[in-house]
Amino acid sequence: LLFCLLLKKGVKKHADAEVMKEFIEIFWFKELHHHFELEENYLIPLKMRYADLAEEIDRMVDEHYELRNIINGISLNVTYESIEELSNSLELHIRFEERILFPLIEKTITKEQRSVIGKLLAQEKEDNCMNYPVRFWE
């Protein structure tokens, strides 16, 4: 969410779009790409065992695909509109996962499965995007 906020601030200030594109690409390769892979690797198999999860997990995968496409488009031709689209779409995706998908998974799977998945996802390293050297959002 901090990433989304920084992008929104950068657009509002009309920061250099190329600098923002680099920020997006670095965040994608250092954090978001890996995060999507982890979620897909550990959550997609759940829908095979729990039919109640299929629709929401499919939505997660579809949104990951859409976000990848937005990021690829930004890499080819960055615009303030595409940056806003990424920021808004990613924020909505995070809210969907926090408010709908993860609570449903927690309610559906066993305690042991929650523990295993929680440990696997907790291994993810977060790099604070505020550490980016060009503070285009200020």
PDB file of C-alpha atoms in Angstrom:
ATOM      1  CA  LEU A   1       0.000   0.000   0.000  1.00  0.00           C
ATOM      2  CA  LEU A   2       2.911   2.323   0.665  1.00  0.00           C
ATOM      3  CA  PHE A   3       4.107   1.690  -2.898  1.00  0.00           C
ATOM      4  CA  CYS A   4       0.672   2.723  -4.204  1.00  0.00           C
ATOM      5  CA  LEU A   5       0.653   5.849  -2.062  1.00  0.00           C
ATOM      6  CA  LEU A   6       4.096   6.907  -3.277  1.00  0.00           C
ATOM      7  CA  LEU A   7       3.011   6.457  -6.892  1.00  0.00           C
ATOM      8  CA  LYS A   8      -0.108   8.552  -6.305  1.00  0.00           C
ATOM      9  CA  LYS A   9       1.977  11.304  -4.729  1.00  0.00           C
ATOM     10  CA  GLY A  10       4.412  11.196  -7.642  1.00  0.00           C
ATOM     11  CA  VAL A  11       1.628  11.524 -10.207  1.00  0.00           C
ATOM     12  CA  LYS A  12       0.033  14.375  -8.266  1.00  0.00           C
ATOM     13  CA  LYS A  13       3.373  16.219  -8.206  1.00  0.00           C
ATOM     14  CA  HIS A  14       4.014  15.424 -11.903  1.00  0.00           C
ATOM     15  CA  ALA A  15       7.290  13.762 -10.958  1.00  0.00           C
ATOM     16  CA  ASP A  16       9.548  12.488 -13.729  1.00  0.00           C
ATOM     17  CA  ALA A  17       7.654   9.535 -15.248  1.00  0.00           C
ATOM     18  CA  GLU A  18      10.893   7.765 -16.217  1.00  0.00           C
ATOM     19  CA  VAL A  19      12.091   7.880 -12.605  1.00  0.00           C
ATOM     20  CA  MET A  20       8.748   6.488 -11.484  1.00  0.00           C
ATOM     21  CA  LYS A  21       8.989   3.755 -14.127  1.00  0.00           C
ATOM     22  CA  GLU A  22      12.372   2.713 -12.729  1.00  0.00           C
ATOM     23  CA  PHE A  23      10.908   2.711  -9.213  1.00  0.00           C
ATOM     24  CA  ILE A  24       8.077   0.445 -10.424  1.00  0.00           C
ATOM     25  CA  GLU A  25      10.447  -1.934 -12.197  1.00  0.00           C
ATOM     26  CA  ILE A  26      12.726  -2.213  -9.171  1.00  0.00           C
ATOM     27  CA  PHE A  27       9.766  -2.855  -6.866  1.00  0.00           C
ATOM     28  CA  TRP A  28       8.444  -5.447  -9.325  1.00  0.00           C
ATOM     29  CA  PHE A  29      11.710  -7.381  -9.537  1.00  0.00           C
ATOM     30  CA  LYS A  30      12.716  -7.046  -5.871  1.00  0.00           C
ATOM     31  CA  GLU A  31       9.372  -7.720  -4.235  1.00  0.00           C
ATOM     32  CA  LEU A  32       6.094  -7.939  -6.091  1.00  0.00           C
ATOM     33  CA  HIS A  33       7.076 -10.563  -8.666  1.00  0.00           C
ATOM     34  CA  HIS A  34       8.269 -12.924  -5.933  1.00  0.00           C
ATOM     35  CA  HIS A  35       5.182 -12.203  -3.821  1.00  0.00           C
ATOM     36  CA  PHE A  36       2.857 -13.148  -6.696  1.00  0.00           C
ATOM     37  CA  GLU A  37       4.780 -16.371  -7.314  1.00  0.00           C
ATOM     38  CA  LEU A  38       4.591 -17.379  -3.653  1.00  0.00           C
ATOM     39  CA  GLU A  39       0.863 -16.722  -3.488  1.00  0.00           C
ATOM     40  CA  GLU A  40       0.239 -18.644  -6.684  1.00  0.00           C
ATOM     41  CA  ASN A  41       2.474 -21.577  -5.721  1.00  0.00           C
ATOM     42  CA  TYR A  42       0.896 -22.042  -2.294  1.00  0.00           C
ATOM     43  CA  LEU A  43      -2.697 -20.902  -2.801  1.00  0.00           C
ATOM     44  CA  ILE A  44      -3.643 -22.313  -6.212  1.00  0.00           C
ATOM     45  CA  PRO A  45      -3.331 -25.923  -4.961  1.00  0.00           C
ATOM     46  CA  LEU A  46      -5.908 -25.125  -2.255  1.00  0.00           C
ATOM     47  CA  LYS A  47      -8.658 -24.726  -4.822  1.00  0.00           C
ATOM     48  CA  MET A  48      -8.186 -28.360  -5.871  1.00  0.00           C
ATOM     49  CA  ARG A  49      -9.010 -29.476  -2.337  1.00  0.00           C
ATOM     50  CA  TYR A  50     -11.517 -26.784  -1.378  1.00  0.00           C
ATOM     51  CA  ALA A  51     -14.045 -25.930  -4.081  1.00  0.00           C
ATOM     52  CA  ASP A  52     -15.276 -22.958  -2.016  1.00  0.00           C
ATOM     53  CA  LEU A  53     -11.948 -21.237  -2.638  1.00  0.00           C
ATOM     54  CA  ALA A  54     -11.828 -21.690  -6.422  1.00  0.00           C
ATOM     55  CA  GLU A  55     -13.616 -18.498  -7.455  1.00  0.00           C
ATOM     56  CA  GLU A  56     -11.590 -16.197  -5.206  1.00  0.00           C
ATOM     57  CA  ILE A  57      -8.259 -17.880  -6.005  1.00  0.00           C
ATOM     58  CA  ASP A  58      -9.068 -17.611  -9.718  1.00  0.00           C
ATOM     59  CA  ARG A  59      -9.765 -13.913  -9.165  1.00  0.00           C
ATOM     60  CA  MET A  60      -6.385 -13.529  -7.442  1.00  0.00           C
ATOM     61  CA  VAL A  61      -4.626 -15.183 -10.396  1.00  0.00           C
ATOM     62  CA  ASP A  62      -6.544 -13.046 -12.907  1.00  0.00           C
ATOM     63  CA  GLU A  63      -5.631  -9.876 -11.017  1.00  0.00           C
ATOM     64  CA  HIS A  64      -1.977 -10.932 -10.858  1.00  0.00           C
ATOM     65  CA  TYR A  65      -2.065 -11.384 -14.649  1.00  0.00           C
ATOM     66  CA  GLU A  66      -3.655  -7.954 -15.138  1.00  0.00           C
ATOM     67  CA  LEU A  67      -1.103  -6.300 -12.853  1.00  0.00           C
ATOM     68  CA  ARG A  68       1.765  -7.986 -14.716  1.00  0.00           C
ATOM     69  CA  ASN A  69       0.333  -6.635 -17.974  1.00  0.00           C
ATOM     70  CA  ILE A  70       0.078  -3.112 -16.580  1.00  0.00           C
ATOM     71  CA  ILE A  71       3.695  -3.263 -15.380  1.00  0.00           C
ATOM     72  CA  ASN A  72       4.859  -4.620 -18.751  1.00  0.00           C
ATOM     73  CA  GLY A  73       2.999  -1.789 -20.469  1.00  0.00           C
ATOM     74  CA  ILE A  74       4.668   0.763 -18.205  1.00  0.00           C
ATOM     75  CA  SER A  75       8.059  -0.698 -19.094  1.00  0.00           C
ATOM     76  CA  LEU A  76       7.283  -0.122 -22.782  1.00  0.00           C
ATOM     77  CA  ASN A  77       5.558   3.254 -22.528  1.00  0.00           C
ATOM     78  CA  VAL A  78       5.165   4.960 -19.186  1.00  0.00           C
ATOM     79  CA  THR A  79       2.397   7.534 -18.741  1.00  0.00           C
ATOM     80  CA  TYR A  80       0.843   9.108 -15.680  1.00  0.00           C
ATOM     81  CA  GLU A  81      -2.373   7.308 -16.609  1.00  0.00           C
ATOM     82  CA  SER A  82      -0.647   3.908 -16.622  1.00  0.00           C
ATOM     83  CA  ILE A  83       1.012   4.671 -13.275  1.00  0.00           C
ATOM     84  CA  GLU A  84      -2.378   5.637 -11.814  1.00  0.00           C
ATOM     85  CA  GLU A  85      -3.897   2.461 -13.258  1.00  0.00           C
ATOM     86  CA  LEU A  86      -1.190   0.379 -11.580  1.00  0.00           C
ATOM     87  CA  SER A  87      -1.561   2.162  -8.259  1.00  0.00           C
ATOM     88  CA  ASN A  88      -5.354   1.875  -8.220  1.00  0.00           C
ATOM     89  CA  SER A  89      -5.432  -1.729  -9.464  1.00  0.00           C
ATOM     90  CA  LEU A  90      -2.796  -2.886  -6.997  1.00  0.00           C
ATOM     91  CA  GLU A  91      -4.545  -1.164  -4.106  1.00  0.00           C
ATOM     92  CA  LEU A  92      -7.857  -2.822  -5.029  1.00  0.00           C
ATOM     93  CA  HIS A  93      -6.079  -6.169  -5.334  1.00  0.00           C
ATOM     94  CA  ILE A  94      -4.482  -5.836  -1.900  1.00  0.00           C
ATOM     95  CA  ARG A  95      -7.832  -4.880  -0.371  1.00  0.00           C
ATOM     96  CA  PHE A  96      -9.490  -7.909  -2.043  1.00  0.00           C
ATOM     97  CA  GLU A  97      -6.853 -10.233  -0.619  1.00  0.00           C
ATOM     98  CA  GLU A  98      -6.989  -8.684   2.860  1.00  0.00           C
ATOM     99  CA  ARG A  99     -10.770  -8.435   3.147  1.00  0.00           C
ATOM    100  CA  ILE A 100     -12.065 -11.381   1.132  1.00  0.00           C
ATOM    101  CA  LEU A 101      -9.513 -13.960  -0.002  1.00  0.00           C
ATOM    102  CA  PHE A 102      -7.324 -14.401   3.076  1.00  0.00           C
ATOM    103  CA  PRO A 103     -10.205 -14.453   5.593  1.00  0.00           C
ATOM    104  CA  LEU A 104     -11.977 -17.051   3.447  1.00  0.00           C
ATOM    105  CA  ILE A 105      -8.841 -19.178   3.239  1.00  0.00           C
ATOM    106  CA  GLU A 106      -8.278 -18.904   6.988  1.00  0.00           C
ATOM    107  CA  LYS A 107     -11.871 -19.963   7.627  1.00  0.00           C
ATOM    108  CA  THR A 108     -11.701 -22.871   5.157  1.00  0.00           C
ATOM    109  CA  ILE A 109      -8.355 -24.616   5.572  1.00  0.00           C
ATOM    110  CA  THR A 110      -7.072 -26.495   8.604  1.00  0.00           C
ATOM    111  CA  LYS A 111      -5.019 -24.956  11.383  1.00  0.00           C
ATOM    112  CA  GLU A 112      -2.006 -27.007  10.262  1.00  0.00           C
ATOM    113  CA  GLN A 113      -2.323 -25.772   6.683  1.00  0.00           C
ATOM    114  CA  ARG A 114      -2.606 -22.164   7.903  1.00  0.00           C
ATOM    115  CA  SER A 115       0.565 -22.631   9.915  1.00  0.00           C
ATOM    116  CA  VAL A 116       2.530 -24.120   7.000  1.00  0.00           C
ATOM    117  CA  ILE A 117       1.369 -21.498   4.494  1.00  0.00           C
ATOM    118  CA  GLY A 118       1.915 -18.716   7.010  1.00  0.00           C
ATOM    119  CA  LYS A 119       5.514 -19.810   7.582  1.00  0.00           C
ATOM    120  CA  LEU A 120       6.185 -20.105   3.851  1.00  0.00           C
ATOM    121  CA  LEU A 121       4.785 -16.667   3.097  1.00  0.00           C
ATOM    122  CA  ALA A 122       6.534 -15.134   6.126  1.00  0.00           C
ATOM    123  CA  GLN A 123       9.921 -16.022   4.598  1.00  0.00           C
ATOM    124  CA  GLU A 124       9.328 -13.309   2.049  1.00  0.00           C
ATOM    125  CA  LYS A 125      11.717 -10.405   2.426  1.00  0.00           C
ATOM    126  CA  GLU A 126      10.197  -6.963   2.280  1.00  0.00           C
ATOM    127  CA  ASP A 127      12.270  -4.075   1.066  1.00  0.00           C
ATOM    128  CA  ASN A 128      10.848  -0.766   2.163  1.00  0.00           C
ATOM    129  CA  CYS A 129      10.152   1.212  -0.990  1.00  0.00           C
ATOM    130  CA  MET A 130      10.874   4.399   0.979  1.00  0.00           C
ATOM    131  CA  ASN A 131      14.552   3.438   0.587  1.00  0.00           C
ATOM    132  CA  TYR A 132      14.448   4.311  -3.116  1.00  0.00           C
ATOM    133  CA  PRO A 133      17.211   6.903  -3.592  1.00  0.00           C
ATOM    134  CA  VAL A 134      15.189   9.335  -5.746  1.00  0.00           C
ATOM    135  CA  ARG A 135      12.369  10.627  -3.584  1.00  0.00           C
ATOM    136  CA  PHE A 136      10.076  11.666  -6.429  1.00  0.00           C
ATOM    137  CA  TRP A 137       7.061  11.719  -4.102  1.00  0.00           C
ATOM    138  CA  GLU A 138       8.366  14.610  -1.993  1.00  0.00           C
TER     139      GLU A 138
END
